[in-house]
PDB file of C-alpha atoms in Angstrom:
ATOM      1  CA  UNK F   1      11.421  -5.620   3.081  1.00 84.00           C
ATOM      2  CA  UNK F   2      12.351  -1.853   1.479  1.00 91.00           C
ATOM      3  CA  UNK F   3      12.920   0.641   4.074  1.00 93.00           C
ATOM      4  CA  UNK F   4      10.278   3.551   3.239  1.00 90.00           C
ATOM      5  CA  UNK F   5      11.150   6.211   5.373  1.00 92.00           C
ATOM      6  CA  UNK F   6      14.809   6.967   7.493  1.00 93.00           C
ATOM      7  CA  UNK F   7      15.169   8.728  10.697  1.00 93.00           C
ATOM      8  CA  UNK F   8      16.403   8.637  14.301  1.00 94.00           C
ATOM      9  CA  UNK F   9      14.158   8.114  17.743  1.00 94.00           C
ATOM     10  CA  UNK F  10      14.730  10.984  19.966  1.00 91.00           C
ATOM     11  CA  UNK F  11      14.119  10.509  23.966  1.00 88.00           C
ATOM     12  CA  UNK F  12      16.208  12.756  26.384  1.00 84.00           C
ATOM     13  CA  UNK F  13      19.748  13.469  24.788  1.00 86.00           C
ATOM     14  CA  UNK F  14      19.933   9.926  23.242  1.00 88.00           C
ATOM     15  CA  UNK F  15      19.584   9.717  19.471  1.00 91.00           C
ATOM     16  CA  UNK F  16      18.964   6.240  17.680  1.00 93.00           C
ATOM     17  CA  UNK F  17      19.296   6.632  14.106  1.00 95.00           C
ATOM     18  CA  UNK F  18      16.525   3.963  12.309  1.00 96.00           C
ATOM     19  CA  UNK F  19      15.070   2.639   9.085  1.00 95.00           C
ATOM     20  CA  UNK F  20      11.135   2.357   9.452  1.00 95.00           C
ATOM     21  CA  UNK F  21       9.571  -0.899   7.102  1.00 96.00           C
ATOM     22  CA  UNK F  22       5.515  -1.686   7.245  1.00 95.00           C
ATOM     23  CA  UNK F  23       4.767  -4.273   9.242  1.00 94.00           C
ATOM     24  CA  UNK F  24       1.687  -5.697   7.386  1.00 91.00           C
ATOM     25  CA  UNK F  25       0.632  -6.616   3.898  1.00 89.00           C
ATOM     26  CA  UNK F  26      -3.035  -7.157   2.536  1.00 85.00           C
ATOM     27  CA  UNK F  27      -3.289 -10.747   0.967  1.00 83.00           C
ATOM     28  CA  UNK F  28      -6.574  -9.899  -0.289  1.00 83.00           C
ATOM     29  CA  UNK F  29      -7.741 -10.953  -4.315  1.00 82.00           C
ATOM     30  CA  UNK F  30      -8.363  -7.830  -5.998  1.00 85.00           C
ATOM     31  CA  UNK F  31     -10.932  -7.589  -8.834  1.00 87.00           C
ATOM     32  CA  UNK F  32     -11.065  -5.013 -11.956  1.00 88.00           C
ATOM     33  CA  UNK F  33     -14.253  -3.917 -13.316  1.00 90.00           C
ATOM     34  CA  UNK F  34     -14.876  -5.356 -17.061  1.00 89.00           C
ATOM     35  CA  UNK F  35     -16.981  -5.920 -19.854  1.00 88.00           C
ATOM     36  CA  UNK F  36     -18.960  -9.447 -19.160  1.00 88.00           C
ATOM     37  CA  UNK F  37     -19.175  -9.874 -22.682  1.00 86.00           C
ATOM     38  CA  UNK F  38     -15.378  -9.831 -23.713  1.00 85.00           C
ATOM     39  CA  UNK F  39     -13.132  -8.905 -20.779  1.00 86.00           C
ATOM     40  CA  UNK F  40     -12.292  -5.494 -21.514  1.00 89.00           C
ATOM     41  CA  UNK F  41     -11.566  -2.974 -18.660  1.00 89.00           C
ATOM     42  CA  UNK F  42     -13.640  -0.367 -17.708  1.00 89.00           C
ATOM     43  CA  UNK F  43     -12.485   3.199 -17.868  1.00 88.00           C
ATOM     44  CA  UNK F  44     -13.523   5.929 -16.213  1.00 87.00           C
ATOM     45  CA  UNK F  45     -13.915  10.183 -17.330  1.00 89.00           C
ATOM     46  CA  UNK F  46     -13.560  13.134 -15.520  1.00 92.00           C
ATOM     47  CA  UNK F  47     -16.302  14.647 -16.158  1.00 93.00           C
ATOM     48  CA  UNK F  48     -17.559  18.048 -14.698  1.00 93.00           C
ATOM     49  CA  UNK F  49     -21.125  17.348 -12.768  1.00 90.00           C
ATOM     50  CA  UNK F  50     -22.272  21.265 -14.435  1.00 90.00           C
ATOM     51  CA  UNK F  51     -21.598  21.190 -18.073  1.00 92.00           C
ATOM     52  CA  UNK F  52     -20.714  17.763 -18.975  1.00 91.00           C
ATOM     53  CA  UNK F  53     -17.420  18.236 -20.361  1.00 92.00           C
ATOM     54  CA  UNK F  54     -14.300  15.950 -19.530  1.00 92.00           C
ATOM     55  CA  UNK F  55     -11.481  18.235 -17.462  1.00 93.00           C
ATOM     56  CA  UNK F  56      -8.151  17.647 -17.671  1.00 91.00           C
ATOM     57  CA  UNK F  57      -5.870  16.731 -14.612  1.00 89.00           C
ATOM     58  CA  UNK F  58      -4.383  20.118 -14.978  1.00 89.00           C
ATOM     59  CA  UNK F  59      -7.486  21.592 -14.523  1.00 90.00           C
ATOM     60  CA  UNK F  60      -8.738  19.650 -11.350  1.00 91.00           C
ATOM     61  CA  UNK F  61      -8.509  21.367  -8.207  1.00 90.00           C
ATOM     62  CA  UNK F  62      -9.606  20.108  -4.328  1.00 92.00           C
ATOM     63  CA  UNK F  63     -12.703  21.514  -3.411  1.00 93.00           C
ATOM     64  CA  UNK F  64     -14.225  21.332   0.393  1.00 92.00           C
ATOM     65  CA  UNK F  65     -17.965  20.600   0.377  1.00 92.00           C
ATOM     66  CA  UNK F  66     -20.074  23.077   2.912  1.00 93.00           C
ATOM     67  CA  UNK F  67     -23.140  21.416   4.632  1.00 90.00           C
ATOM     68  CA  UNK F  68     -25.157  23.717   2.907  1.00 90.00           C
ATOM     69  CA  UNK F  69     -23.606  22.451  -0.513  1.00 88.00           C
ATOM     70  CA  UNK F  70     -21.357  25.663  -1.357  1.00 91.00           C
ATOM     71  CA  UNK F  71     -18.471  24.516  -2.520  1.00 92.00           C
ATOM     72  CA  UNK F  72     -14.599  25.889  -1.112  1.00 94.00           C
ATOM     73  CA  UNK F  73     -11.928  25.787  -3.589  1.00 92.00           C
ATOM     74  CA  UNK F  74      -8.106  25.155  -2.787  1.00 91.00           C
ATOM     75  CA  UNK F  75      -5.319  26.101  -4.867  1.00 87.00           C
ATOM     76  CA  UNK F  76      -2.095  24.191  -4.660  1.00 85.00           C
ATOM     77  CA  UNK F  77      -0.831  27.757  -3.489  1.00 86.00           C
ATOM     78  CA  UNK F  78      -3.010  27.301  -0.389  1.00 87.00           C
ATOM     79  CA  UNK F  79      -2.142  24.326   0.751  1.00 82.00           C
ATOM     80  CA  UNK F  80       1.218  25.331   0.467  1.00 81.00           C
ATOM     81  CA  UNK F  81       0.676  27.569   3.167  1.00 81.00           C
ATOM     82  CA  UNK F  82      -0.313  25.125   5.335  1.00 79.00           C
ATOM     83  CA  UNK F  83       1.781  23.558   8.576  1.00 74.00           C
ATOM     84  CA  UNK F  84       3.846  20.471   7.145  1.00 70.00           C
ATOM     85  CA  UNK F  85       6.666  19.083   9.326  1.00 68.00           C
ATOM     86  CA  UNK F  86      10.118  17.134   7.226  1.00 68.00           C
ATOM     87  CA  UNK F  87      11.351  16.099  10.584  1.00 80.00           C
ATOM     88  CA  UNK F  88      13.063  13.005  10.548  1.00 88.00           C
ATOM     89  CA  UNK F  89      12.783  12.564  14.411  1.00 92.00           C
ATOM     90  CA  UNK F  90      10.657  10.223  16.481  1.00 94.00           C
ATOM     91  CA  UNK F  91       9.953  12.433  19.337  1.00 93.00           C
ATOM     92  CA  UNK F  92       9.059  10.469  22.355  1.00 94.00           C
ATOM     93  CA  UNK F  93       7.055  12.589  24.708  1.00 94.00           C
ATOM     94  CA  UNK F  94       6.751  10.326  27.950  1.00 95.00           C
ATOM     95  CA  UNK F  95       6.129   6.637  28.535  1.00 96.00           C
ATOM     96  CA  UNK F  96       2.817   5.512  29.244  1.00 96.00           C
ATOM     97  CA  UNK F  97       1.260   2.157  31.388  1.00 95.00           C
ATOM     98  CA  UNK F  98       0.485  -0.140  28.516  1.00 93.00           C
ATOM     99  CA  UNK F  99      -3.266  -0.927  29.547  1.00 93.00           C
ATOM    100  CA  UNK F 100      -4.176   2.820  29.125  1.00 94.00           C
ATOM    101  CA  UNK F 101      -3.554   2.748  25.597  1.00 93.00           C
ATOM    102  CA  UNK F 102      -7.465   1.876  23.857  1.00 93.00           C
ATOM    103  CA  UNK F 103      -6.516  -0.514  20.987  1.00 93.00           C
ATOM    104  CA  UNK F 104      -9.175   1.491  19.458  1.00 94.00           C
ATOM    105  CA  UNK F 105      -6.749   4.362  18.490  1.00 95.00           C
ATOM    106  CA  UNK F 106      -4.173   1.938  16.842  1.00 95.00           C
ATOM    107  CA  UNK F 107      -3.348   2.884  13.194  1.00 94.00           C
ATOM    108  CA  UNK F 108      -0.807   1.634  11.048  1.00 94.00           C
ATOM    109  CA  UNK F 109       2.097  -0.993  12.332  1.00 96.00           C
ATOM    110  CA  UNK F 110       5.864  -0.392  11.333  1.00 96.00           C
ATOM    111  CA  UNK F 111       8.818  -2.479  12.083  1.00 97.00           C
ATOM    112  CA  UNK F 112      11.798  -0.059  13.401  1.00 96.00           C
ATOM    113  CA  UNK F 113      15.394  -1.246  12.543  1.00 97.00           C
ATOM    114  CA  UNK F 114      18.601   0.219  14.143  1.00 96.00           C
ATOM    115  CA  UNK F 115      21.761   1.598  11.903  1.00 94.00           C
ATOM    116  CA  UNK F 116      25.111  -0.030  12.924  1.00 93.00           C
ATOM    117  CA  UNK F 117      25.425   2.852  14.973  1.00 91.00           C
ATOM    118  CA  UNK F 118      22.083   2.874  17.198  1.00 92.00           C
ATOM    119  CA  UNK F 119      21.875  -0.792  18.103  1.00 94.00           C
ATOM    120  CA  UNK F 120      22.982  -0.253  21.363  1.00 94.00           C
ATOM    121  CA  UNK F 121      20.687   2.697  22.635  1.00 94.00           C
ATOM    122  CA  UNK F 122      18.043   0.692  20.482  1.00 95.00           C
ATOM    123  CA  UNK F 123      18.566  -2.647  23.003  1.00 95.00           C
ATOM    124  CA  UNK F 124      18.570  -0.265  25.543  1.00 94.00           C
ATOM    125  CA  UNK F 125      15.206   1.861  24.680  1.00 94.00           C
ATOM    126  CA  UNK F 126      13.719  -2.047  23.721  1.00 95.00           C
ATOM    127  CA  UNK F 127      14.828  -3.818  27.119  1.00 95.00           C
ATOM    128  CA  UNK F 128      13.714  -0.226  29.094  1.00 94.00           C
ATOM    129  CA  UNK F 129      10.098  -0.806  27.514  1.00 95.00           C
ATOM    130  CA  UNK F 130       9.853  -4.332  28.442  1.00 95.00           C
ATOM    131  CA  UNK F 131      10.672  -4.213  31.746  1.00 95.00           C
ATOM    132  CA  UNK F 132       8.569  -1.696  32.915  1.00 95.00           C
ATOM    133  CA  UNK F 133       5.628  -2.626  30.726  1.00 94.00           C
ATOM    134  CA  UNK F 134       5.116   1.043  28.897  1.00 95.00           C
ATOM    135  CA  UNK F 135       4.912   2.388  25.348  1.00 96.00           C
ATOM    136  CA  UNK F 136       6.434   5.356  24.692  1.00 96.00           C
ATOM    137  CA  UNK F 137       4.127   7.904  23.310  1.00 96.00           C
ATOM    138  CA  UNK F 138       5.764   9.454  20.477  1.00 96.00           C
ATOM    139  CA  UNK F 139       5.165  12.399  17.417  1.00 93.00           C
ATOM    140  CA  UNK F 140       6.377  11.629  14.167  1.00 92.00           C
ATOM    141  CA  UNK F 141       6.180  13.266  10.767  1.00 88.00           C
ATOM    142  CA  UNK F 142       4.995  10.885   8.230  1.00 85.00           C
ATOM    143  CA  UNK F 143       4.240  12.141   4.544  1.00 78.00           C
ATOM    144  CA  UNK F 144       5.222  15.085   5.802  1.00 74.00           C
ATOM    145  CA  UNK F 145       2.074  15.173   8.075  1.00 82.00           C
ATOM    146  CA  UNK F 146       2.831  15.104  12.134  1.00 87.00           C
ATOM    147  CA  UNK F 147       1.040  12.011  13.735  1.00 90.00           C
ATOM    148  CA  UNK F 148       0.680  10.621  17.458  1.00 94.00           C
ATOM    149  CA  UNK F 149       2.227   7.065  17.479  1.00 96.00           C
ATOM    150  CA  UNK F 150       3.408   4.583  20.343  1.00 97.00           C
ATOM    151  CA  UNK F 151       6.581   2.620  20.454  1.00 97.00           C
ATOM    152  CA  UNK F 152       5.931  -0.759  21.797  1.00 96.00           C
ATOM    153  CA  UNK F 153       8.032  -4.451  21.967  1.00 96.00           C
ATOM    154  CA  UNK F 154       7.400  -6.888  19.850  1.00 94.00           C
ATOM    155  CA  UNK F 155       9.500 -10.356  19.139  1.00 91.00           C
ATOM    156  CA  UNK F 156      12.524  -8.608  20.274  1.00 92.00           C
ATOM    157  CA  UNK F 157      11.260  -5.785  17.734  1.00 96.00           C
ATOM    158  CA  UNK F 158      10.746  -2.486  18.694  1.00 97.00           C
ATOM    159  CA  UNK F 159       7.356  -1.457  16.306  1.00 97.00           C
ATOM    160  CA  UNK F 160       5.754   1.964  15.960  1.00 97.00           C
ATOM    161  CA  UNK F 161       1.832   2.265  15.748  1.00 96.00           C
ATOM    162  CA  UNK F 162       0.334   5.229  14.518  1.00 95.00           C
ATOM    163  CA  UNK F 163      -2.867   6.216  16.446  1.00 95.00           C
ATOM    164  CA  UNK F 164      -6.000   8.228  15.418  1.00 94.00           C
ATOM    165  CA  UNK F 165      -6.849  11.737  17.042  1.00 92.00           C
ATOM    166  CA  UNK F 166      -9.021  11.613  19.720  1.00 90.00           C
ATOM    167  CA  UNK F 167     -11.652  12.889  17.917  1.00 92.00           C
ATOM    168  CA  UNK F 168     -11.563  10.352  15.348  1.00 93.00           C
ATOM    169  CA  UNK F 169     -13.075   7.981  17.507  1.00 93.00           C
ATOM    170  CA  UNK F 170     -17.218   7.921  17.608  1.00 93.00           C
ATOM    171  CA  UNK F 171     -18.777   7.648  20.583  1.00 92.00           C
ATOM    172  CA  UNK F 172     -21.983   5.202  20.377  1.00 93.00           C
ATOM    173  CA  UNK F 173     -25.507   6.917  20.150  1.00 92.00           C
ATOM    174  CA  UNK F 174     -27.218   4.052  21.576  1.00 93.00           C
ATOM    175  CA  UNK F 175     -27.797   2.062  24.484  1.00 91.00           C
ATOM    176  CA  UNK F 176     -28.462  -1.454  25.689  1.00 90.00           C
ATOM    177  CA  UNK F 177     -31.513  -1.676  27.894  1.00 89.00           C
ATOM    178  CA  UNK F 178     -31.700  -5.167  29.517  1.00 88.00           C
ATOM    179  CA  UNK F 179     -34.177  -6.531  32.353  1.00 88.00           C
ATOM    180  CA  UNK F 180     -33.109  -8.325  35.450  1.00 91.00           C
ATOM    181  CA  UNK F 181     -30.218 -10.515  34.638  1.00 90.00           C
ATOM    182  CA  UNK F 182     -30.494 -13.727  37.368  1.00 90.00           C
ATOM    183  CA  UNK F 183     -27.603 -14.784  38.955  1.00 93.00           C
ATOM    184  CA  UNK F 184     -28.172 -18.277  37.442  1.00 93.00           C
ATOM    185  CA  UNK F 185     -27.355 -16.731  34.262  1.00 91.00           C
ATOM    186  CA  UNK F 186     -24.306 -15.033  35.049  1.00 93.00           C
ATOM    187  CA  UNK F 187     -22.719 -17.995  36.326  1.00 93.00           C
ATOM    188  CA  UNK F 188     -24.206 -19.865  32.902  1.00 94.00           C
ATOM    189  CA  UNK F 189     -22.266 -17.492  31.035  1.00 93.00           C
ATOM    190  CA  UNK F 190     -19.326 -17.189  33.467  1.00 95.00           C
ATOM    191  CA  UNK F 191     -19.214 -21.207  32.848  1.00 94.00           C
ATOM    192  CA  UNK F 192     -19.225 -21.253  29.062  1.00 94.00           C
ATOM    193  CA  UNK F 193     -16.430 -18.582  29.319  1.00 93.00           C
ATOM    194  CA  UNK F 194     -14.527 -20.786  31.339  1.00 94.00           C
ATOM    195  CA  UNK F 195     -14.508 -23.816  28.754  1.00 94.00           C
ATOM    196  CA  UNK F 196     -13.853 -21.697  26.089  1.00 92.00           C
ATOM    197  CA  UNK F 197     -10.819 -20.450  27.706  1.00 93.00           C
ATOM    198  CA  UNK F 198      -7.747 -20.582  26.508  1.00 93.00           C
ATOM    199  CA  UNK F 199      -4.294 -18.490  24.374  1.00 93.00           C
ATOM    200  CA  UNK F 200      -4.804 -16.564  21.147  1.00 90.00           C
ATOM    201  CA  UNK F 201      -2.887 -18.832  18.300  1.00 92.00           C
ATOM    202  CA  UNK F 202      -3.487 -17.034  14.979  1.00 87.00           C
ATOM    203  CA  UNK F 203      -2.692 -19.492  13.206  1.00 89.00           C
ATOM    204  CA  UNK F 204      -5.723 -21.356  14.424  1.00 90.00           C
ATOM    205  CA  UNK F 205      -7.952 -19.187  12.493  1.00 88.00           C
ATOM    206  CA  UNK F 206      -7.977 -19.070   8.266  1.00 88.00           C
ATOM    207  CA  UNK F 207      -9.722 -16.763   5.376  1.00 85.00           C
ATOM    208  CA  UNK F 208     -11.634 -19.373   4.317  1.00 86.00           C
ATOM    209  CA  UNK F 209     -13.231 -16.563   1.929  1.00 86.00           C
ATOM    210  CA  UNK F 210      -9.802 -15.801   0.699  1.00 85.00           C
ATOM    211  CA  UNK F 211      -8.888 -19.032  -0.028  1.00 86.00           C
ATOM    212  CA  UNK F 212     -12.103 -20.367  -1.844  1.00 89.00           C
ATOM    213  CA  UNK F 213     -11.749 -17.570  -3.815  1.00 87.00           C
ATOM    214  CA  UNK F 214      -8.741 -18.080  -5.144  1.00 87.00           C
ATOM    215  CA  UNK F 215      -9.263 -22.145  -5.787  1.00 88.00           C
ATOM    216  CA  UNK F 216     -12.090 -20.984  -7.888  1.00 88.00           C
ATOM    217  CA  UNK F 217     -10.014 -18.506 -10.148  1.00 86.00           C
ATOM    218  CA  UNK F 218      -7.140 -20.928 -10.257  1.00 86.00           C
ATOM    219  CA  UNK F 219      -9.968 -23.743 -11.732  1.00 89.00           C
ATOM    220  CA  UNK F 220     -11.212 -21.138 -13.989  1.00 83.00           C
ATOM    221  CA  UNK F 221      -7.628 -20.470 -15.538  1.00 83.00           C
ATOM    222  CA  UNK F 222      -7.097 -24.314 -15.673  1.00 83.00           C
ATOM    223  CA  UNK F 223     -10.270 -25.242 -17.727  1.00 84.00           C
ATOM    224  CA  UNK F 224      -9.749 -22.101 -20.092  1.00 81.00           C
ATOM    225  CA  UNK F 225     -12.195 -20.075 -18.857  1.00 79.00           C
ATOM    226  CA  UNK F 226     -10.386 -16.770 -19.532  1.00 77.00           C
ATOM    227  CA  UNK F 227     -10.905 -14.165 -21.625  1.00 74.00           C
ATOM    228  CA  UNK F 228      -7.926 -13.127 -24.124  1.00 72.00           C
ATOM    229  CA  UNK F 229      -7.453  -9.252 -24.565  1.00 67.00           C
ATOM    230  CA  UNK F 230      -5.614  -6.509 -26.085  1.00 66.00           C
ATOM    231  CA  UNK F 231      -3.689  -6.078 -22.843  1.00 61.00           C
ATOM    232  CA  UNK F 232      -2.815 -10.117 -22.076  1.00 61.00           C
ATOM    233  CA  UNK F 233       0.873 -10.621 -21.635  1.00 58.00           C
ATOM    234  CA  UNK F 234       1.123 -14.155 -21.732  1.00 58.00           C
ATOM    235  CA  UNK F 235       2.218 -16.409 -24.919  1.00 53.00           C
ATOM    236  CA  UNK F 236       0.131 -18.375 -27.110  1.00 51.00           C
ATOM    237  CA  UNK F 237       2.013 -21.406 -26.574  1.00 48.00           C
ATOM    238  CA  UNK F 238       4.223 -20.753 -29.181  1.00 47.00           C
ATOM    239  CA  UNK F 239       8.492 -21.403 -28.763  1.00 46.00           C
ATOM    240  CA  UNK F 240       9.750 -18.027 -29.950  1.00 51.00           C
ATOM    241  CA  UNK F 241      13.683 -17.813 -30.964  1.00 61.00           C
ATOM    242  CA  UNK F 242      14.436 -15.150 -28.782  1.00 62.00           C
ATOM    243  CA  UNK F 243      17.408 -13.938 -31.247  1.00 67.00           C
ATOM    244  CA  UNK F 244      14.858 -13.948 -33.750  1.00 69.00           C
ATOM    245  CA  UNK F 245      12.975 -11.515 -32.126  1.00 67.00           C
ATOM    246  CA  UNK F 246      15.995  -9.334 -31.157  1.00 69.00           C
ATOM    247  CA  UNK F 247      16.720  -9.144 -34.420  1.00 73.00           C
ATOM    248  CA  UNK F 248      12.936  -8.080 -35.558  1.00 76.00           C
ATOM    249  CA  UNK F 249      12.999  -5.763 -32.829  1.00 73.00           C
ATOM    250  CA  UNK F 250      15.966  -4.085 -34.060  1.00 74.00           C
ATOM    251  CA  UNK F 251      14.695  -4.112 -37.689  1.00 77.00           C
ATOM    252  CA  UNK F 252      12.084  -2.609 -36.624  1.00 76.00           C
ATOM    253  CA  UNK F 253      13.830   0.515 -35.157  1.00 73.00           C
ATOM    254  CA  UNK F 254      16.263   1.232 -37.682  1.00 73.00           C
ATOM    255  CA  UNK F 255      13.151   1.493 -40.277  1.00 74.00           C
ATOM    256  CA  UNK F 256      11.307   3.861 -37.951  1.00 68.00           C
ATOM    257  CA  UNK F 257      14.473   5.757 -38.059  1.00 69.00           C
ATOM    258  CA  UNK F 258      14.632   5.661 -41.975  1.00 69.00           C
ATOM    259  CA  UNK F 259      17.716   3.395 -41.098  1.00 67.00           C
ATOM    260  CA  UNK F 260      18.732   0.330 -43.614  1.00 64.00           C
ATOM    261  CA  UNK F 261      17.985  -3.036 -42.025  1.00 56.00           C
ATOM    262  CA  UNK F 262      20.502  -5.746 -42.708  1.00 56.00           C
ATOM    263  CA  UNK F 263      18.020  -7.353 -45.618  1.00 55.00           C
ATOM    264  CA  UNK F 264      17.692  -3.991 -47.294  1.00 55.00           C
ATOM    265  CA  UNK F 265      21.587  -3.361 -46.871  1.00 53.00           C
ATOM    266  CA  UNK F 266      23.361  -6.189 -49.212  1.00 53.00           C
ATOM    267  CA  UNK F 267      20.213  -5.936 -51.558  1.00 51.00           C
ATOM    268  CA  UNK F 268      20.984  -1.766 -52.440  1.00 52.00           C
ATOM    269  CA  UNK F 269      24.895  -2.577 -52.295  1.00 51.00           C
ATOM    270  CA  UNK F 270      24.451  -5.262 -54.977  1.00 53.00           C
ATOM    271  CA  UNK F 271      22.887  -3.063 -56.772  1.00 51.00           C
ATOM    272  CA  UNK F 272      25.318  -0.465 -57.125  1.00 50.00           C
ATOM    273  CA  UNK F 273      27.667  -2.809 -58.276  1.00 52.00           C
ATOM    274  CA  UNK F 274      25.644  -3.785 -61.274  1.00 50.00           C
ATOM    275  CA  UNK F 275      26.675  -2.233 -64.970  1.00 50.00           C
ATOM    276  CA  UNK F 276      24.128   0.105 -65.975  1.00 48.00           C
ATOM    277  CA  UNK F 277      23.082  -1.575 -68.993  1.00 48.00           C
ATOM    278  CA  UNK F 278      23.979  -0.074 -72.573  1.00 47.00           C
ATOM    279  CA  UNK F 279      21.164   1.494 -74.817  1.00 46.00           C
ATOM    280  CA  UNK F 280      20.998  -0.588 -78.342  1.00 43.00           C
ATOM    281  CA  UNK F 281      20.372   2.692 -81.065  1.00 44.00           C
ATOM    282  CA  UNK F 282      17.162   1.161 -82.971  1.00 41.00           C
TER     283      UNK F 282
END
């Protein structure tokens, strides 16, 4: 695990200086778009929507789309102007029961590690959480953006979730309309909740998608079912003498640098040495 971001939590006059890792990875295949035919990637133009002509990066700008369909351009130099925070504190704000956080709201996980220095007041902040059952509602400047987070326990771990605004959350537009509900039925359902009881185990559950999908790639690659392109890395097969092709390789600069290789060396050498020969007078 890197560290991607350094900083120190702040509650009261205690300081605990921390390194911040992600907690969670996507495992996930990932597919590129491609010719069927022979494998080749797909690529893509920037093309301006009005007069069909391919822009530059340079030349691209962020534009906000009205409802009406006018269209608001922003210069770099605006959004310069706007609020950005390079704080490197974890501000914790108060500590908060733990059921009246909605799951809803949570974000992004990160793993919090102490410095030498902070492992104390860390232990101290981790066993204060855990004992009275609260997360410590937080602000924190992340990509130089300021977000609400929580602090919470976790395997001896203290982690930080990020949370969405509350106005990020939709509210449902629709109801559920039911009839009379018999009391037969409740305790039907109450019973089939009952044997289905029991403790979350994650590792109960599998991608089975994920895992198909990647048995039928790996039988692809085995019965040669691949396409060979332009871009493919891997080796024909072939043993290469890798001096051999240090050697090429440096060939190959010197002459791109109008430099003698070793062959062409001895051979121009050899012939300065040689007598010119004489002219016979016919």
């Amino acid at each position: 695990m890197r560290a991607i971001w350094k900083g120190a939590v702040s509650f009261g006059l205690v300081n605990v200086p921390v390194k911040l890792y992600s907690a969670t990875e996507s495992h996930d295949v990932t597919f590129r778009q491609v010719h069927a035919k022979d494998g080749g990637r797909i690529k893509y133009q920037r093309v301006c929507s009005l007069d069909g002509e391919e822009v530059e990066y340079a030349d691209i700008a962020k534009g906000y789309e009205t409802e009406d369909g006018e269209m608001v351009i922003l210069s770099d130099e605006d959004l310069a102007e706007l609020p950005v925070s390079s704080s490197r504190e974890i501000s914790v704000e108060k500590f908060v029961p733990s059921d009246q956080i909605d799951p809803m709201l949570f974000e992004k996980s990160y793993y919090l590690e102490p410095e030498k220095s902070g492992a104390k007041p860390y232990a101290l902040l981790r066993q204060a959480l855990q004992d009275s059952d609260r997360m410590a509602v937080v602000t924190v400047a992340l990509r130089q953006r300021t977000s609400i987070a929580v602090l919470r326990v976790r395997d001896d771990v203290i982690v930080l979730q990020t949370m969405m605004w509350p106005d990020e959350i939709r509210q449902p537009d629709f109801s559920v309309e039911v009839g009379e509900i018999k009391d037969a039925e409740v305790k039907m359902a109450d019973l089939l909740v009952q044997t289905l009881a029991g403790d979350f185990d994650p590792e109960e559950f599998e991608d089975d998608y994920a895992t198909a999908l990647e048995a039928l790639v790996e039988a692809k690659i085995e019965g040669g079912e691949v396409k060979r392109t332009p871009t493919t890395t891997k080796s024909s097969g072939e043993v290469v003498d890798l001096l051999a092709a240090l050697q090429r390789s440096v060939e190959a600069a010197k002459a791109s640098r109008g430099e003698d290789t070793e062959d062409e060396a001895p051979a121009k050498k050899r012939a300065a040495k040689k007598p010119a020969k004489k002219k016979v007078a016919s």
